[in-house]
PDB file of C-alpha atoms in Angstrom:
ATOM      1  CA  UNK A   1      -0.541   7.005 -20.439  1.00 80.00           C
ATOM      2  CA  UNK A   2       0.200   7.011 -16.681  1.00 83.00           C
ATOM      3  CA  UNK A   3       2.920   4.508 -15.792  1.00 89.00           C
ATOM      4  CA  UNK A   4       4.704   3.110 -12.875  1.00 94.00           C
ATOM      5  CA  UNK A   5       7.963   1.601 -12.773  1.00 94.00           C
ATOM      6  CA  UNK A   6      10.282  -0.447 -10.390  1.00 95.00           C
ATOM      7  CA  UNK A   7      12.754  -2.847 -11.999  1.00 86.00           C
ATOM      8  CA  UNK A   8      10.814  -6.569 -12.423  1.00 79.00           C
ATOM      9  CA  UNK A   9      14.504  -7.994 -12.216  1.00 87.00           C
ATOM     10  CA  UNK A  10      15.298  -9.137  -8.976  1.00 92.00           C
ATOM     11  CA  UNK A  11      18.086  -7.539  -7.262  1.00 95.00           C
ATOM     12  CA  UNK A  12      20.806  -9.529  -6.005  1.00 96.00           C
ATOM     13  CA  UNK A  13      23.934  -8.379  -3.588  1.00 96.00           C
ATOM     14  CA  UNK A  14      26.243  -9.471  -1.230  1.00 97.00           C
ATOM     15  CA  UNK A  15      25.942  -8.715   2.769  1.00 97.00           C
ATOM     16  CA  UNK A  16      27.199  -5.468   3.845  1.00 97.00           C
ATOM     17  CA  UNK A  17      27.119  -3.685   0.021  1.00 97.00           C
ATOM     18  CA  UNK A  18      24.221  -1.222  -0.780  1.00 97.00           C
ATOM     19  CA  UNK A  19      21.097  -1.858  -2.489  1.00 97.00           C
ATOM     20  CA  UNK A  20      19.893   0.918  -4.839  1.00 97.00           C
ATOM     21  CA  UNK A  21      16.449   0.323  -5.855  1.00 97.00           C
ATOM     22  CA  UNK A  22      14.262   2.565  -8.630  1.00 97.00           C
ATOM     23  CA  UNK A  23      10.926   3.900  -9.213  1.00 97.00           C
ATOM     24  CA  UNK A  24      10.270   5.787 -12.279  1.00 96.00           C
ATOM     25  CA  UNK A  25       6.717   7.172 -13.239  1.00 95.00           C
ATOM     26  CA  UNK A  26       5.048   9.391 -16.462  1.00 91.00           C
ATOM     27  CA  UNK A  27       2.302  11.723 -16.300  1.00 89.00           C
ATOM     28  CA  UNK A  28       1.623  11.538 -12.272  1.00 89.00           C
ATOM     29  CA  UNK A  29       2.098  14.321 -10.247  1.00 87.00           C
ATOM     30  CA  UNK A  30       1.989  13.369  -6.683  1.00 89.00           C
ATOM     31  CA  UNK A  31       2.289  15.271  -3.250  1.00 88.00           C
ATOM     32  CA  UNK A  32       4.226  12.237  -1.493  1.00 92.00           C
ATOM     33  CA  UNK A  33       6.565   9.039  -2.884  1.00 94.00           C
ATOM     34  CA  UNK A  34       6.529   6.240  -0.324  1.00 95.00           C
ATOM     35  CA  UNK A  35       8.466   3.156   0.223  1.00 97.00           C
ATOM     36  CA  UNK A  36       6.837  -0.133   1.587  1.00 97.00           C
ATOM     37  CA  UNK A  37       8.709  -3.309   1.998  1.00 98.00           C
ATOM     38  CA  UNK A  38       6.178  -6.941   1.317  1.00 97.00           C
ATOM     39  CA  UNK A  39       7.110 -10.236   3.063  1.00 96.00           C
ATOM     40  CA  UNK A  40       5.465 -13.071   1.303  1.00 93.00           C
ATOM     41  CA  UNK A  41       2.136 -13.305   2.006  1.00 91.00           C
ATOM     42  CA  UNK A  42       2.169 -10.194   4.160  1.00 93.00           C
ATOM     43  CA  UNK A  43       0.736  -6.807   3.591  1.00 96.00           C
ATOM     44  CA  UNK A  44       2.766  -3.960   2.273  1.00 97.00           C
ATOM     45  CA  UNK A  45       4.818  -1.837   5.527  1.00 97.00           C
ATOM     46  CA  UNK A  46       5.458   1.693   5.209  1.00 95.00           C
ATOM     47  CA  UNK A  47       9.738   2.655   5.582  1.00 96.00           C
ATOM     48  CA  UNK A  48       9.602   6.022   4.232  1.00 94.00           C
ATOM     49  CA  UNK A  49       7.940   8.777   2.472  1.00 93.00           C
ATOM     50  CA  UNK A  50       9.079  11.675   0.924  1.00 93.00           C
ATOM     51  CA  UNK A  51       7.369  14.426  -0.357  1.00 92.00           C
ATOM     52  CA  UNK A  52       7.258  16.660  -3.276  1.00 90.00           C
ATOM     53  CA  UNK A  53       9.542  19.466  -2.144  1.00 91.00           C
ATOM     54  CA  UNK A  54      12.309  17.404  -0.530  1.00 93.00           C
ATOM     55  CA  UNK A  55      14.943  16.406  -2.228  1.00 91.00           C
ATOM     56  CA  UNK A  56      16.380  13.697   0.236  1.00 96.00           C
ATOM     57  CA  UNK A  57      15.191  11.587   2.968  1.00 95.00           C
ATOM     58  CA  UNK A  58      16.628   9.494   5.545  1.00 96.00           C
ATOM     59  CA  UNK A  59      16.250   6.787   8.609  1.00 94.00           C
ATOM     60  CA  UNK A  60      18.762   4.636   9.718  1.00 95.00           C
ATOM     61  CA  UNK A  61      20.176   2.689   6.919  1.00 97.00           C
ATOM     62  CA  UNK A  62      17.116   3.847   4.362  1.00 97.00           C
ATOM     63  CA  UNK A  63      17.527   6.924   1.898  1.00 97.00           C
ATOM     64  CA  UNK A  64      15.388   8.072   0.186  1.00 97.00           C
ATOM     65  CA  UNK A  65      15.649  10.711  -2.809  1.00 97.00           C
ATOM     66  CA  UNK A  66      12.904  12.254  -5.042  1.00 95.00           C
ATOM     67  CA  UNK A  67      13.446  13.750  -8.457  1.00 93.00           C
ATOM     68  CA  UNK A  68      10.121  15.145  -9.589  1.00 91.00           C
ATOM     69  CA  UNK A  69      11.676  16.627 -13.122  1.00 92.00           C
ATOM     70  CA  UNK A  70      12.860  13.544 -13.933  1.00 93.00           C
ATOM     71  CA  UNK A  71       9.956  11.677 -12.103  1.00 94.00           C
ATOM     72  CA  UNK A  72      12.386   9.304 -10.319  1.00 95.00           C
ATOM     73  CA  UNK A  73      12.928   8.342  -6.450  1.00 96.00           C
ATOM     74  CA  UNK A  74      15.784   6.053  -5.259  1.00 97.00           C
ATOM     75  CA  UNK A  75      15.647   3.934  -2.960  1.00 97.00           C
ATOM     76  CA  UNK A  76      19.091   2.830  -0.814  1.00 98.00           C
ATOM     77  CA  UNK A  77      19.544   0.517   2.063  1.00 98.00           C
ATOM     78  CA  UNK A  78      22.703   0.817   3.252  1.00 97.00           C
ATOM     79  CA  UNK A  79      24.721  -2.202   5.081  1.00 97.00           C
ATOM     80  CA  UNK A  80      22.396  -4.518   3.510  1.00 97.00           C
ATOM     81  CA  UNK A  81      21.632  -7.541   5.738  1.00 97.00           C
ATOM     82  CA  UNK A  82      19.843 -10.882   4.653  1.00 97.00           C
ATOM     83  CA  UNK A  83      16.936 -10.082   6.748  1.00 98.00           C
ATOM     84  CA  UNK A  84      16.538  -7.194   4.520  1.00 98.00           C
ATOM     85  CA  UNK A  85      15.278  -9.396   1.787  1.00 98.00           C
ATOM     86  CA  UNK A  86      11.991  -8.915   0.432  1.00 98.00           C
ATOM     87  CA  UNK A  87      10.288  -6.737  -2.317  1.00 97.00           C
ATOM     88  CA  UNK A  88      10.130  -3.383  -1.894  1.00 98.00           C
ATOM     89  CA  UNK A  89       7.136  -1.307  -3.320  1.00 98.00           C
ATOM     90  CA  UNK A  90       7.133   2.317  -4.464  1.00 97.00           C
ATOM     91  CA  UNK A  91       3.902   3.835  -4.075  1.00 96.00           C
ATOM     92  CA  UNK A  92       2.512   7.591  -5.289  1.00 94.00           C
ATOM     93  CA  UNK A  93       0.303   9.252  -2.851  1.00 89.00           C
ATOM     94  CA  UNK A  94      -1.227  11.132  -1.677  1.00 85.00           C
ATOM     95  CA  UNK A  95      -2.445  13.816  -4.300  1.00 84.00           C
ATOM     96  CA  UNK A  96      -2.389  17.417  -4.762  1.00 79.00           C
ATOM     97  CA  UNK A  97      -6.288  17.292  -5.030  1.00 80.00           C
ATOM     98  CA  UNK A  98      -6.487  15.867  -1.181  1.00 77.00           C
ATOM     99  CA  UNK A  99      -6.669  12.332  -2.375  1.00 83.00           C
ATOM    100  CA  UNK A 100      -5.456   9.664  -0.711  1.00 85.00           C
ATOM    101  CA  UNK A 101      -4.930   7.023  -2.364  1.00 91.00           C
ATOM    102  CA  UNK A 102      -2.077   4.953  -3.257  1.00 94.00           C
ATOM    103  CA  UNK A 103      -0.736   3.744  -6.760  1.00 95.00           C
ATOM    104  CA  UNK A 104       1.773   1.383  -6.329  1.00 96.00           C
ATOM    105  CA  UNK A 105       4.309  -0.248  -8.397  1.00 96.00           C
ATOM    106  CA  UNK A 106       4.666  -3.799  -8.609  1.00 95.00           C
ATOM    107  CA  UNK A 107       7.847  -3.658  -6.948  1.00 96.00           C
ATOM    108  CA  UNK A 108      11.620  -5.240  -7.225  1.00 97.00           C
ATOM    109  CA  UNK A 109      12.405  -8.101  -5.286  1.00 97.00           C
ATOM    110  CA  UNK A 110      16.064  -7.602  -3.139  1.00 97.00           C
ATOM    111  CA  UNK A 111      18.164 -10.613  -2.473  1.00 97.00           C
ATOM    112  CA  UNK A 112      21.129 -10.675  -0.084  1.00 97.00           C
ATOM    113  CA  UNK A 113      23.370 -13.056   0.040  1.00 96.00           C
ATOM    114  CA  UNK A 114      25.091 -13.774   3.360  1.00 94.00           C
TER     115      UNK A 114
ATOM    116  CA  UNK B   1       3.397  -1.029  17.987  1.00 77.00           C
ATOM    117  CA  UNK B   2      -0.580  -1.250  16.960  1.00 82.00           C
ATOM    118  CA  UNK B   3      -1.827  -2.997  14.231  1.00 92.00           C
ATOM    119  CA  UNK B   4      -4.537  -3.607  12.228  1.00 96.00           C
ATOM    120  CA  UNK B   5      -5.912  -6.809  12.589  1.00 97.00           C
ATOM    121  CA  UNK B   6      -7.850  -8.974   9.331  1.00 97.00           C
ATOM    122  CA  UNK B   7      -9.943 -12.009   9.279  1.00 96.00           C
ATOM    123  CA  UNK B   8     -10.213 -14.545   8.266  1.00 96.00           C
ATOM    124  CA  UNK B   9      -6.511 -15.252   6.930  1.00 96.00           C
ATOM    125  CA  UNK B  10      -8.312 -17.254   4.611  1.00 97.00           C
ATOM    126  CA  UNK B  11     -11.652 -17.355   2.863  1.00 97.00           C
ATOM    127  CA  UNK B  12     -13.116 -20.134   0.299  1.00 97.00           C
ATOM    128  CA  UNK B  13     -16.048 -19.469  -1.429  1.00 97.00           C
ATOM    129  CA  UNK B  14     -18.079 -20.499  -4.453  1.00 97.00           C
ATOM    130  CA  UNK B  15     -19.124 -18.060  -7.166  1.00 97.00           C
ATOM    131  CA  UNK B  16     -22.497 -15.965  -6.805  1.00 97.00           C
ATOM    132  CA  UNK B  17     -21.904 -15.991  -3.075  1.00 97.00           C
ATOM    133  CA  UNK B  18     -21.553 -13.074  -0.824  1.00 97.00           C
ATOM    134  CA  UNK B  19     -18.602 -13.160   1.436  1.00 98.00           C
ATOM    135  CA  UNK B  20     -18.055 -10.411   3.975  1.00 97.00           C
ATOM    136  CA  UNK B  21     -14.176  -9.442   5.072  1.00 97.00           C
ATOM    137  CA  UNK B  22     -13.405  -7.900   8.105  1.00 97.00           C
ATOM    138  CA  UNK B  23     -11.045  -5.453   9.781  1.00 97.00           C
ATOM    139  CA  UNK B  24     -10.185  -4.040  12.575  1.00 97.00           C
ATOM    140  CA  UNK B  25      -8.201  -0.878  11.877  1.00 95.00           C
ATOM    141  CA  UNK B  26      -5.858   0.983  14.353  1.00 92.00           C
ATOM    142  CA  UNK B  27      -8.303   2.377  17.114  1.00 88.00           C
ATOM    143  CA  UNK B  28      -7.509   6.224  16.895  1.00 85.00           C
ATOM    144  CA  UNK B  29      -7.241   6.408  13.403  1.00 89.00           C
ATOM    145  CA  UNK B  30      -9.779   7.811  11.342  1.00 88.00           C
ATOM    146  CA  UNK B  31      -9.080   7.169   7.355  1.00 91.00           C
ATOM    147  CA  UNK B  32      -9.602   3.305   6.355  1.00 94.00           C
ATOM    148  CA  UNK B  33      -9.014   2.005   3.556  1.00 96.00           C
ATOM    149  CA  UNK B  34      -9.451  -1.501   1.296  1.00 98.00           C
ATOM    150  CA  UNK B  35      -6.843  -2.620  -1.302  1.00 98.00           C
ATOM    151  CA  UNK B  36      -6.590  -6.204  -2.908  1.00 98.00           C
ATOM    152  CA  UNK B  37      -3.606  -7.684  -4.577  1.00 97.00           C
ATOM    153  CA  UNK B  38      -3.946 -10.641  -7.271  1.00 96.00           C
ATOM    154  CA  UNK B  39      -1.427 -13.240  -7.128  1.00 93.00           C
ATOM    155  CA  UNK B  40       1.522 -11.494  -9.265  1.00 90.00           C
ATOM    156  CA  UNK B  41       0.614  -8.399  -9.830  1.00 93.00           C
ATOM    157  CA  UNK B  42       0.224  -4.918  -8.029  1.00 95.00           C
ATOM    158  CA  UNK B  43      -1.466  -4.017  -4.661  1.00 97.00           C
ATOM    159  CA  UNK B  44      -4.622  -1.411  -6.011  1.00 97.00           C
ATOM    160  CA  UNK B  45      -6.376   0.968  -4.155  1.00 97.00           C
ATOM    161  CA  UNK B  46     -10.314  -0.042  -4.165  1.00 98.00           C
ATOM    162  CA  UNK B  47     -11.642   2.409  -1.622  1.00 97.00           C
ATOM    163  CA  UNK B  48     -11.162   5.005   1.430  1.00 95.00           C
ATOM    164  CA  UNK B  49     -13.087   5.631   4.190  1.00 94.00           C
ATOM    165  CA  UNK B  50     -13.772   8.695   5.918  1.00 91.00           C
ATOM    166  CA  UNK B  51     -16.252  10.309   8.312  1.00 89.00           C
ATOM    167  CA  UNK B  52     -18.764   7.406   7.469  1.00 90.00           C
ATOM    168  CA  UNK B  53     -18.500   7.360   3.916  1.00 93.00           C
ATOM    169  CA  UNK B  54     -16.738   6.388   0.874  1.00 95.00           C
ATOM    170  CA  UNK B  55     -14.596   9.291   0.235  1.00 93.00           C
ATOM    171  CA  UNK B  56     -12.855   7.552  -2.787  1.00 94.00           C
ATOM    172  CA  UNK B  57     -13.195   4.278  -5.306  1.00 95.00           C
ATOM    173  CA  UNK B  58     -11.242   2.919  -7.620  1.00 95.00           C
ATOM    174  CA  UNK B  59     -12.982   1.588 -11.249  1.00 94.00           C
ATOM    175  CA  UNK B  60     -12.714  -1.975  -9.767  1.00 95.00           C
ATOM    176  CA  UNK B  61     -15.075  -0.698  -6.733  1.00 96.00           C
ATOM    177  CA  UNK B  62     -18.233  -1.586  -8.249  1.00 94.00           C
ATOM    178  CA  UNK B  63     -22.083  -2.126  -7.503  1.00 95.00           C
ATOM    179  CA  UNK B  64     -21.062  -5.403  -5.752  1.00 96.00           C
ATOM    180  CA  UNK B  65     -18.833  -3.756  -3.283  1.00 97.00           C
ATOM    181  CA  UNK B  66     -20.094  -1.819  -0.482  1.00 97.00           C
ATOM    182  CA  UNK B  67     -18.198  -0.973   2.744  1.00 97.00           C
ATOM    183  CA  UNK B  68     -19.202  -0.581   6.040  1.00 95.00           C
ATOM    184  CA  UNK B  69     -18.004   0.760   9.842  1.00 92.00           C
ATOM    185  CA  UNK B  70     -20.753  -1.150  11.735  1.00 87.00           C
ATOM    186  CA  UNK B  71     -18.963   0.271  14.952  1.00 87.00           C
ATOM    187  CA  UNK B  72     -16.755   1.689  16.374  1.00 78.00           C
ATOM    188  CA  UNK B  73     -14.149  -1.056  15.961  1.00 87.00           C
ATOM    189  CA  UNK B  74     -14.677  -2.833  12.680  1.00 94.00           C
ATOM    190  CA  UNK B  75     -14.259  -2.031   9.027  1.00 96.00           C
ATOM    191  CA  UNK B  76     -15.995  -4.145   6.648  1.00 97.00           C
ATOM    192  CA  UNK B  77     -15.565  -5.084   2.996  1.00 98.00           C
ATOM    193  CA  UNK B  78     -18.839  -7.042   1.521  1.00 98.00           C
ATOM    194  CA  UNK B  79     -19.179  -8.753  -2.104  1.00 97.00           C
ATOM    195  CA  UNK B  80     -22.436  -9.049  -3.108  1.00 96.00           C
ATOM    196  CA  UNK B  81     -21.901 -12.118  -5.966  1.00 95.00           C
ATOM    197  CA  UNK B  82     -18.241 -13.277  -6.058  1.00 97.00           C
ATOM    198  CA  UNK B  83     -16.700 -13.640  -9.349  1.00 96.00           C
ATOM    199  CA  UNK B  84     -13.809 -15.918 -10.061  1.00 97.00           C
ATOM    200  CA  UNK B  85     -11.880 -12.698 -10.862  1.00 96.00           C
ATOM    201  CA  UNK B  86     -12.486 -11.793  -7.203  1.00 97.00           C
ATOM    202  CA  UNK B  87      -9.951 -14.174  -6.188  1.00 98.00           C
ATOM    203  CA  UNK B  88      -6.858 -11.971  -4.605  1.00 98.00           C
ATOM    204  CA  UNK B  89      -5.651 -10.989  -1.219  1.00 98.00           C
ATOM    205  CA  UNK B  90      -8.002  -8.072   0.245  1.00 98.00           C
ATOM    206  CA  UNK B  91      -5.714  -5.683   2.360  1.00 98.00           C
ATOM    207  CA  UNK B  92      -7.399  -2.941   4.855  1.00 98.00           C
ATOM    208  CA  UNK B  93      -5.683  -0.484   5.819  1.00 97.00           C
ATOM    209  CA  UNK B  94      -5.665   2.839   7.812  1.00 94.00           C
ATOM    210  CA  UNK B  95      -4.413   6.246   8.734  1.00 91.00           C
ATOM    211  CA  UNK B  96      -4.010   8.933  11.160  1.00 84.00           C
ATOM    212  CA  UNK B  97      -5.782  12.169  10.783  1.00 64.00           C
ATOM    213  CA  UNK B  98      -3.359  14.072   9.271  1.00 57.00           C
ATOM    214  CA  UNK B  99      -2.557  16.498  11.931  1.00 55.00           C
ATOM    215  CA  UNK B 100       0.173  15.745  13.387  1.00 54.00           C
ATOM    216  CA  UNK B 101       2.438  18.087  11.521  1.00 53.00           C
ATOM    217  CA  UNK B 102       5.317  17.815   9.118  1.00 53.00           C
ATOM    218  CA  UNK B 103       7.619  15.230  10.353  1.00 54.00           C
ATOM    219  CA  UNK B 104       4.563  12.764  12.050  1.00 55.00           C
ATOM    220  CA  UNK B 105       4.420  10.794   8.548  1.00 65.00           C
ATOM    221  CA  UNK B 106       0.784  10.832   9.242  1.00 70.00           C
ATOM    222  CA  UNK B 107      -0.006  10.434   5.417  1.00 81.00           C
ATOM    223  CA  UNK B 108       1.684   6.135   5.652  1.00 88.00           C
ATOM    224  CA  UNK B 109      -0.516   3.425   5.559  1.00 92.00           C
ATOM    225  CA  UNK B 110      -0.890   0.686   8.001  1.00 94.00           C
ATOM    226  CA  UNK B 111      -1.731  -2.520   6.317  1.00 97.00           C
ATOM    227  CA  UNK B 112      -3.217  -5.674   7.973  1.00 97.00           C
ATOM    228  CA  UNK B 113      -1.898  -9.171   6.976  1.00 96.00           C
ATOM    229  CA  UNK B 114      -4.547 -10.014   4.178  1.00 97.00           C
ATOM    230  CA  UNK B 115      -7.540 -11.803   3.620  1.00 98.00           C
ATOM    231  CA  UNK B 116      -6.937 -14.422   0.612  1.00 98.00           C
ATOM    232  CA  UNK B 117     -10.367 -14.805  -0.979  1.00 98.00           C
ATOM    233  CA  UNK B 118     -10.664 -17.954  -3.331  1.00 98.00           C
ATOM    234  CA  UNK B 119     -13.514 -18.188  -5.495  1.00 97.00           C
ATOM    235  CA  UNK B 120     -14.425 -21.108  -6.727  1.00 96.00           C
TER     236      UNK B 120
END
């Protein structure tokens, strides 16, 4: 079956360390990986995307890697700040096949601590 | 920075009525877009929008959804006969044209702030 995975667990750290977030998927094969952060009550706003032939991405204090043998991405904010709090959604799309939809996951929640 | 704009924020309505959502997407964009989000769980894709027509739906897009671009401004999401399982947050977004090359990022979404449909 086609799954997508972030860690349900919120993610706790302290001011100033790096957050390393993860999105693992089975039996997708997308063009593009993207990153969207969600305030509560807010809708989802794109950070980064990456696509299928990069290895690496980055902007500012994001980064952004994409394994597509082992179906993983990574997702690091560096210098992690309190406003930085908020869940962050991993989202496949679009498709080989021109689509463009989105599948999302249903995110981690990041918590930093001042 | 534009944005794409919902109302309203909030929308009560009883079952079996028809409620109508509305959006405003970024002006020079050209692929829109409708996702919803029940409380707790993932954002899903319900539809895209393209040259005037559905170009995609989801399983959850059915017979008493239909989507509309009355204009040249707004973007319109219509229930036909709400359904307590209706109740979620209904995002629109959109999306540039895809041809602004490699490193224009024209394939990310903009989202609007919501539209949190209660039925009753």
């Amino acid at each position: 079956s086609q799954k997508i995975e972030q860690n349900s667990e919120a993610l706790n750290i302290q001011e100033g360390k790096t957050a390393t977030l993860t999105c693992n998927y089975t039996n997708y094969s997308p063009a593009y990986l993207q990153w969207y952060r969600q305030d509560p009550g807010r809708g989802p706003v794109f950070l980064l995307l990456i696509r299928e032939n990069e290895k690496e991405k980055r902007k500012e204090r994001l980064k952004v890697t994409f394994d597509t043998t082992l179906k993983q991405s990574l997702f690091h904010i560096t210098a992690s700040q309190p406003a930085d709090s908020a869940t962050y959604l991993c989202a496949l799309g679009p498709w080989m096949d021109s689509s463009y939809k989105l599948i999302f996951g249903s995110g981690t929640r990041l918590l930093v601590r001042p | 920075e534009p944005e794409v704009t919902q109302t309203p924020s909030h929308q009560v309505t009883q079952m079996g009525q028809e409620v109508i959502l509305r959006c405003v997407p970024i002006s020079n964009h050209l692929y829109f877009y409708w996702y919803r989000q029940i409380l707790g769980q993932k954002v899903e894709f319900l539809v895209s929008f393209y040259n005037n027509e559905i170009s995609e739906k989801s399983e959850i897009f059915d017979d008493q959804f239909s989507v509309e671009r009355p204009d040249g401004s707004n973007f319109t999401l219509k229930i036909r006969s709400t359904k307590l399982e209706d109740s979620a947050m209904y995002f629109c977004a959109s999306s540039d044209d895809g041809r602004g090359g490699p490193e224009m990022e024209n394939e990310k979404l903009f989202f609007g702030s919501g539209t949190q449909l209660s039925v009753l």
